[in-house]
Structures are given as C-alpha cells and as structure tokens.
C-alpha cells in the first residue's frame, strides 16, 4: 500500500521525510519521492524501485526545505516508474495521494479539453491539475484543494504543498487513512503512525471528508463545505512494531480486517449498478472472453481456490465451460488449449513460476490471456494481454486472506460482465447481483465484530489433531481454502471434501475427536448437506457449522454454529471464508505459532 508523510516546521524536512518513508517501507512499494517548498518554488526528486535509489539521488542532487511531502507508491493506476511516482507536481502545487480516483478518466478528458498536458499515467496527477485550476487569490491554498476535491469521486488520502505558501501543508481524507501528528513548533501528516512515531505520539485521526490546513503551530480542520470541525487529540502508546500492524497483533489479522475496504476498492469504478453493467478497462473488455468457446483457469494455492469458485460462478451466470487446473499439473500434461479458448491466470504476486510457465504454453498455442493479479506490472501481467487488478494492496501475512477475497470479487465482476455480453442474464438480474455484491463489505464488517467469539470456539478446538472441511457447490472451494488456512498456520492436518463425497471415504475417519467444519448456508444444496451431516452426527462427530441466519436445523446438530446473514448465494462465500480465516488465525495464535511467517512457507514461489 502507498505511504504518505508530510512535514512543516523549523527543521530540515528532507531528512525527516526520508526516515519516515523508511518506516513506511514495510508496507511494500515500487517507487518513492519527496517534494519540498524551496525558494518560492517546488522542487522534487523521485525514483523507481527501492528507497536506496531515492536516497542516492538525493545525495547527488540534494533538496532543502522546511515544508515537504513524501510518498512510497504501490502502483494501481499506471505502471511502476519514475514518472508515475509521487509527488505529482503541477503549477504551484505538488501532491501525494493514496486511494483511487474513480472518475479520473472523465476528469482527465475535461482537463485535456482545457489544454492540460499530463506527464504520468496516474489518477493522482489529475488532482494536482484540478487544484491548480481552482486556485485563485480568493480560494487560497486550502480553498483550492477543497474546490478540487468536490469534483472527485473515489477514495483518497491527499497531502499537498503550494509554492505560494511555503509554511503550510493541506491534508484531506476520504476512505483512506490519514492522520496528523502534533509536534512542538512542527506538525506532520501521515497515512500511518509508524511514519511519525519517532517524533510525536499526539495524534489526530482525520475522518472522511476532513480537510486539514496545517502550519507549524496550528491545525485547522474543515469539512468539504468549509465548515470547521473538531477532532480529538489522542495519545498513542504503540511501539513501532504495533504501529506497523496498526495495533493488530499480526499482519494476518490486520489483513483479515482490511477485507471490507479492499473489496470496496476492487469494486470501485467498476460497477455501473443502474445499468446492470460492469465497467472494465478497455484492454480487458476488448479481449471479448465472452466469445470464447471455453475458459481455462490456472493458478496455485489460494489463487487456485479462487479459480475453482470462478468456475462455478462463470458457468452458472455466463454459461461458458470453465476448466480449472493447478499450474504445476497443467504445465506438464500437454494441455489442450486453442486460439478459441480464453486463458485466465490468477496470481496474487504475479510471480509464481508454475503459473507463469502455463501462461507461456497458452501464449504459444494462441489463446487470449487475461490475468487476475494484485501486483501491477509483475511478470504475469506483463506477459498477459490484459490484467484485472484486484487492488488488495500488498499482503504481508504469508497466509493469503484479502488477496483471496478480492480475487473472488474480481471473478464475480468478470462473470457478470461475460453473462451480460452473452445475454445469459438480464440487466435486472445483473442489477440484483451487483446490489448483492455491494452489500459484501457491510456483512463482512458485522462478522468481524464476532472475532472474539470465534476465538472462544478456537480455544475448544485447538487440541484436535485433524479437521475435515465440507462444502457443496460454491462452498466446496471455500472448504478447501478453510482447510488450507488451518494447515498453513496451525500445522494441524486438515482436508476438504465436497460434502457429497464424504460417504466415499472420509466418513471412515469420523469419531468424537474429529471436528467436521461444514459450510452450509441456505441454498439449493442445503437439504443434501443436512442429510450428510446426520451421518456425521450418527457417528459421534463434532460438527462446527456455518449456517444462514434463521436456520434452526443445523445449529441443533452442531457443537457450534457460525451464522451468516440471509443473503444471495453470490455473497455467501465471502462471509463463510471470513469465519474460516478467523478460526484458523485464532487456533494458530492460541497455539503460539508464528502466524505471519509460518514454518516452511514462502509468500511468493518463484521457483518450480
Ligand atoms: C504461495 C503462497 C500462497 C499463494 C500461492 C500462489 O504458496 O504461500 O499464499 O496462494 O503461493 O501465489 P500467487 O502469488 O500466484 O497467488
């Protein structure tokens, strides 16, 4: 995720910003930059790649100033490069930005028509231009930022400097974290406490819609209409390690809790609910996967499970046959793939060696290649015809969580898009599905509030030496993912089966020691699953279930039932996997395991 720091005060800001950026590096980034107010102008240095590159640049071409901004960028709009790195400068302004400007194409066209020229591919640069457009002697600095932000749809944490006001910074927030740290004769703005903890523990957390006008000795906060607002000053006690995890004990838990926001980001600008349409980028739309006679999905690990779920949804909605393969199998079996087929590679990192090898086979055989990926411009996107980016931001916990649910969200948008183009669903159906998908973040928030009670259930289960996970239809890939999460971080053996397969083998394992985790919200296969569970119960098995609200049958045979709201089937996988992520996390944590870096596992597997 991108990181922001801004400073105004009496000290030389470059050193402060540079070390703040160092503190933000843990979040992952692909480029970095610093801009300062200097001699009535703005001066900036930016570099592609690691911070060391920026520091070397600053050594060769030093910057000096008392007011400045810095940024570590993780690409979402525009590939990682020096020209796309922040800060972005236009006229008298320079800005850094985290988030996504939803209406950036529209604004860009408008500005081009008024003669603006752009030097980057980013959505951020638009905002610098807009601020310049609105800047007059009357608006002043903060007023120009406010006027510009009224035009912007999307999410942002923005910090700006202006050559005419070399002792001021302006910071604004909408759905992307931003805070102000109060010093003595100096003040800071940052996306993240870790960036400023060395200087201050007195923090103002900005709220959505806040615009803060920050000088060395004063901070004034207004809302988007210019009305003053008051925000409390809090004193934080976190050490640097807690600050990096935003107070969560592990990155994995932080990332589990980030999922509602990340899914919102995946949807941002891509859902045209009124029209029942998906707004895909041109390259992806032009691939016309809906015309393929078959789709082949290839992935590894958690991404493979997302692919399996994609098969259910694409086949159901768009009626295109979908095959899903584990990459390490696919690459060595001389697969059948033709120019009429569409090939989808799913990879969080975009670097997985087996998945990349399969992509090359598909390329040789002439099929169209779409990737679903989280890291812009990584190897797999670069080798693809188009990429649908998941926008989960960097995932640090080795066990994948938010990358998975944003992959699901991406696949569902693609499925709805294919289905609309093939007219296998009506605009009304699409509206209903999109409306349901929009409710996912809200339902996830509600489930996250029950994390402590999931921990109590975990406490009762952690001595088990093996688990069985069961699910049917869209819940089968979720069962696989739940079992994988548990294995990865708790080191407890777990396997998953389609519920209907239980009688063909796994039933022999059932005794009073084996927890059977069954995912059975109300859907077309609910009754079938219920009878499978009677078989488990009859053999004394321990049933932990995930059920729909209002189900009074399954909780009766369960040792514990996790409840999800009554919702469309397309929403259910997001909610059931959330319980399974929490369950695995709490079991592993209670066992005292290294949750973020489980033994023997790597985040990115770039070798065969
Ligand atoms: C490793 C990671 C998994 C991940 C898999 C595929 O095994 O530990 O979390 O699902 O690789 O990675 P990818 O980056 O291609 O999604």
PDB file of N, CA and C in Angstrom, residues 102-140:
ATOM      1  N   UNK A 102     -12.094   7.530  -8.823  1.00  0.00           N
ATOM      2  CA  UNK A 102     -12.998   6.726  -9.650  1.00  0.00           C
ATOM      3  C   UNK A 102     -13.307   7.392 -10.982  1.00  0.00           C
ATOM      4  N   UNK A 103     -13.512   8.687 -10.956  1.00  0.00           N
ATOM      5  CA  UNK A 103     -13.922   9.383 -12.187  1.00  0.00           C
ATOM      6  C   UNK A 103     -12.727  10.036 -12.881  1.00  0.00           C
ATOM      7  N   UNK A 104     -11.563   9.360 -12.797  1.00  0.00           N
ATOM      8  CA  UNK A 104     -10.366  10.029 -13.298  1.00  0.00           C
ATOM      9  C   UNK A 104     -10.365  10.170 -14.824  1.00  0.00           C
ATOM     10  N   UNK A 105     -10.953   9.201 -15.531  1.00  0.00           N
ATOM     11  CA  UNK A 105     -10.949   9.301 -16.996  1.00  0.00           C
ATOM     12  C   UNK A 105     -11.763  10.514 -17.447  1.00  0.00           C
ATOM     13  N   UNK A 106     -12.905  10.643 -16.823  1.00  0.00           N
ATOM     14  CA  UNK A 106     -13.805  11.760 -17.115  1.00  0.00           C
ATOM     15  C   UNK A 106     -13.105  13.114 -16.840  1.00  0.00           C
ATOM     16  N   UNK A 107     -12.460  13.197 -15.673  1.00  0.00           N
ATOM     17  CA  UNK A 107     -11.784  14.449 -15.308  1.00  0.00           C
ATOM     18  C   UNK A 107     -10.603  14.714 -16.241  1.00  0.00           C
ATOM     19  N   UNK A 108      -9.913  13.640 -16.601  1.00  0.00           N
ATOM     20  CA  UNK A 108      -8.751  13.786 -17.479  1.00  0.00           C
ATOM     21  C   UNK A 108      -9.186  14.353 -18.834  1.00  0.00           C
ATOM     22  N   UNK A 109     -10.289  13.791 -19.383  1.00  0.00           N
ATOM     23  CA  UNK A 109     -10.794  14.292 -20.676  1.00  0.00           C
ATOM     24  C   UNK A 109     -11.121  15.776 -20.578  1.00  0.00           C
ATOM     25  N   UNK A 110     -11.798  16.117 -19.480  1.00  0.00           N
ATOM     26  CA  UNK A 110     -12.215  17.504 -19.284  1.00  0.00           C
ATOM     27  C   UNK A 110     -10.990  18.430 -19.237  1.00  0.00           C
ATOM     28  N   UNK A 111      -9.965  17.991 -18.516  1.00  0.00           N
ATOM     29  CA  UNK A 111      -8.777  18.831 -18.376  1.00  0.00           C
ATOM     30  C   UNK A 111      -8.003  18.907 -19.695  1.00  0.00           C
ATOM     31  N   UNK A 112      -7.953  17.799 -20.422  1.00  0.00           N
ATOM     32  CA  UNK A 112      -7.268  17.807 -21.729  1.00  0.00           C
ATOM     33  C   UNK A 112      -7.969  18.802 -22.657  1.00  0.00           C
ATOM     34  N   UNK A 113      -9.300  18.784 -22.614  1.00  0.00           N
ATOM     35  CA  UNK A 113     -10.064  19.712 -23.462  1.00  0.00           C
ATOM     36  C   UNK A 113      -9.743  21.161 -23.103  1.00  0.00           C
ATOM     37  N   UNK A 114      -9.337  21.386 -21.854  1.00  0.00           N
ATOM     38  CA  UNK A 114      -8.982  22.760 -21.463  1.00  0.00           C
ATOM     39  C   UNK A 114      -7.481  23.019 -21.622  1.00  0.00           C
ATOM     40  N   UNK A 115      -6.795  22.112 -22.319  1.00  0.00           N
ATOM     41  CA  UNK A 115      -5.397  22.358 -22.669  1.00  0.00           C
ATOM     42  C   UNK A 115      -4.367  21.774 -21.717  1.00  0.00           C
ATOM     43  N   UNK A 116      -4.799  20.995 -20.756  1.00  0.00           N
ATOM     44  CA  UNK A 116      -3.818  20.414 -19.828  1.00  0.00           C
ATOM     45  C   UNK A 116      -3.060  19.275 -20.496  1.00  0.00           C
ATOM     46  N   UNK A 117      -1.778  19.170 -20.136  1.00  0.00           N
ATOM     47  CA  UNK A 117      -0.983  18.031 -20.612  1.00  0.00           C
ATOM     48  C   UNK A 117      -0.518  17.261 -19.396  1.00  0.00           C
ATOM     49  N   UNK A 118      -0.508  15.959 -19.528  1.00  0.00           N
ATOM     50  CA  UNK A 118      -0.178  15.128 -18.366  1.00  0.00           C
ATOM     51  C   UNK A 118       1.166  14.442 -18.556  1.00  0.00           C
ATOM     52  N   UNK A 119       1.887  14.324 -17.449  1.00  0.00           N
ATOM     53  CA  UNK A 119       3.200  13.705 -17.575  1.00  0.00           C
ATOM     54  C   UNK A 119       3.245  12.316 -16.941  1.00  0.00           C
ATOM     55  N   UNK A 120       2.099  11.810 -16.492  1.00  0.00           N
ATOM     56  CA  UNK A 120       2.081  10.458 -15.918  1.00  0.00           C
ATOM     57  C   UNK A 120       0.795   9.751 -16.321  1.00  0.00           C
ATOM     58  N   UNK A 121       0.736   8.464 -15.981  1.00  0.00           N
ATOM     59  CA  UNK A 121      -0.497   7.700 -16.276  1.00  0.00           C
ATOM     60  C   UNK A 121      -1.387   7.613 -15.039  1.00  0.00           C
ATOM     61  N   UNK A 122      -1.076   8.376 -14.006  1.00  0.00           N
ATOM     62  CA  UNK A 122      -1.767   8.175 -12.733  1.00  0.00           C
ATOM     63  C   UNK A 122      -3.081   8.952 -12.635  1.00  0.00           C
ATOM     64  N   UNK A 123      -3.919   8.466 -11.722  1.00  0.00           N
ATOM     65  CA  UNK A 123      -5.138   9.217 -11.410  1.00  0.00           C
ATOM     66  C   UNK A 123      -4.791  10.421 -10.526  1.00  0.00           C
ATOM     67  N   UNK A 124      -3.678  10.316  -9.788  1.00  0.00           N
ATOM     68  CA  UNK A 124      -3.291  11.358  -8.839  1.00  0.00           C
ATOM     69  C   UNK A 124      -2.980  12.687  -9.510  1.00  0.00           C
ATOM     70  N   UNK A 125      -2.292  12.595 -10.651  1.00  0.00           N
ATOM     71  CA  UNK A 125      -1.855  13.833 -11.304  1.00  0.00           C
ATOM     72  C   UNK A 125      -3.053  14.735 -11.633  1.00  0.00           C
ATOM     73  N   UNK A 126      -4.196  14.094 -11.927  1.00  0.00           N
ATOM     74  CA  UNK A 126      -5.420  14.837 -12.221  1.00  0.00           C
ATOM     75  C   UNK A 126      -5.728  15.813 -11.082  1.00  0.00           C
ATOM     76  N   UNK A 127      -5.533  15.338  -9.850  1.00  0.00           N
ATOM     77  CA  UNK A 127      -5.916  16.157  -8.694  1.00  0.00           C
ATOM     78  C   UNK A 127      -5.001  17.380  -8.600  1.00  0.00           C
ATOM     79  N   UNK A 128      -3.714  17.199  -8.896  1.00  0.00           N
ATOM     80  CA  UNK A 128      -2.803  18.349  -8.874  1.00  0.00           C
ATOM     81  C   UNK A 128      -3.260  19.394  -9.904  1.00  0.00           C
ATOM     82  N   UNK A 129      -3.679  18.900 -11.079  1.00  0.00           N
ATOM     83  CA  UNK A 129      -4.159  19.825 -12.118  1.00  0.00           C
ATOM     84  C   UNK A 129      -5.443  20.531 -11.672  1.00  0.00           C
ATOM     85  N   UNK A 130      -6.333  19.748 -11.084  1.00  0.00           N
ATOM     86  CA  UNK A 130      -7.609  20.331 -10.647  1.00  0.00           C
ATOM     87  C   UNK A 130      -7.383  21.422  -9.605  1.00  0.00           C
ATOM     88  N   UNK A 131      -6.468  21.146  -8.655  1.00  0.00           N
ATOM     89  CA  UNK A 131      -6.204  22.147  -7.602  1.00  0.00           C
ATOM     90  C   UNK A 131      -5.714  23.444  -8.258  1.00  0.00           C
ATOM     91  N   UNK A 132      -4.825  23.292  -9.232  1.00  0.00           N
ATOM     92  CA  UNK A 132      -4.309  24.476  -9.942  1.00  0.00           C
ATOM     93  C   UNK A 132      -5.431  25.245 -10.625  1.00  0.00           C
ATOM     94  N   UNK A 133      -6.351  24.493 -11.253  1.00  0.00           N
ATOM     95  CA  UNK A 133      -7.482  25.122 -11.948  1.00  0.00           C
ATOM     96  C   UNK A 133      -8.315  25.979 -11.012  1.00  0.00           C
ATOM     97  N   UNK A 134      -8.512  25.474  -9.800  1.00  0.00           N
ATOM     98  CA  UNK A 134      -9.404  26.167  -8.871  1.00  0.00           C
ATOM     99  C   UNK A 134      -8.702  27.233  -8.043  1.00  0.00           C
ATOM    100  N   UNK A 135      -7.379  27.312  -8.159  1.00  0.00           N
ATOM    101  CA  UNK A 135      -6.607  28.216  -7.297  1.00  0.00           C
ATOM    102  C   UNK A 135      -6.749  29.667  -7.771  1.00  0.00           C
ATOM    103  N   UNK A 136      -7.227  30.526  -6.869  1.00  0.00           N
ATOM    104  CA  UNK A 136      -7.293  31.967  -7.153  1.00  0.00           C
ATOM    105  C   UNK A 136      -6.858  32.677  -5.865  1.00  0.00           C
ATOM    106  N   UNK A 137      -6.613  33.980  -5.925  1.00  0.00           N
ATOM    107  CA  UNK A 137      -6.270  34.694  -4.691  1.00  0.00           C
ATOM    108  C   UNK A 137      -7.378  34.534  -3.652  1.00  0.00           C
ATOM    109  N   UNK A 138      -8.612  34.370  -4.114  1.00  0.00           N
ATOM    110  CA  UNK A 138      -9.726  34.239  -3.157  1.00  0.00           C
ATOM    111  C   UNK A 138      -9.770  32.886  -2.475  1.00  0.00           C
ATOM    112  N   UNK A 139      -9.548  31.831  -3.261  1.00  0.00           N
ATOM    113  CA  UNK A 139      -9.669  30.484  -2.652  1.00  0.00           C
ATOM    114  C   UNK A 139      -8.537  30.243  -1.660  1.00  0.00           C
ATOM    115  N   UNK A 140      -7.339  30.776  -1.963  1.00  0.00           N
ATOM    116  CA  UNK A 140      -6.171  30.419  -1.165  1.00  0.00           C
ATOM    117  C   UNK A 140      -5.832  28.957  -1.414  1.00  0.00           C
TER     118      UNK A 140
END
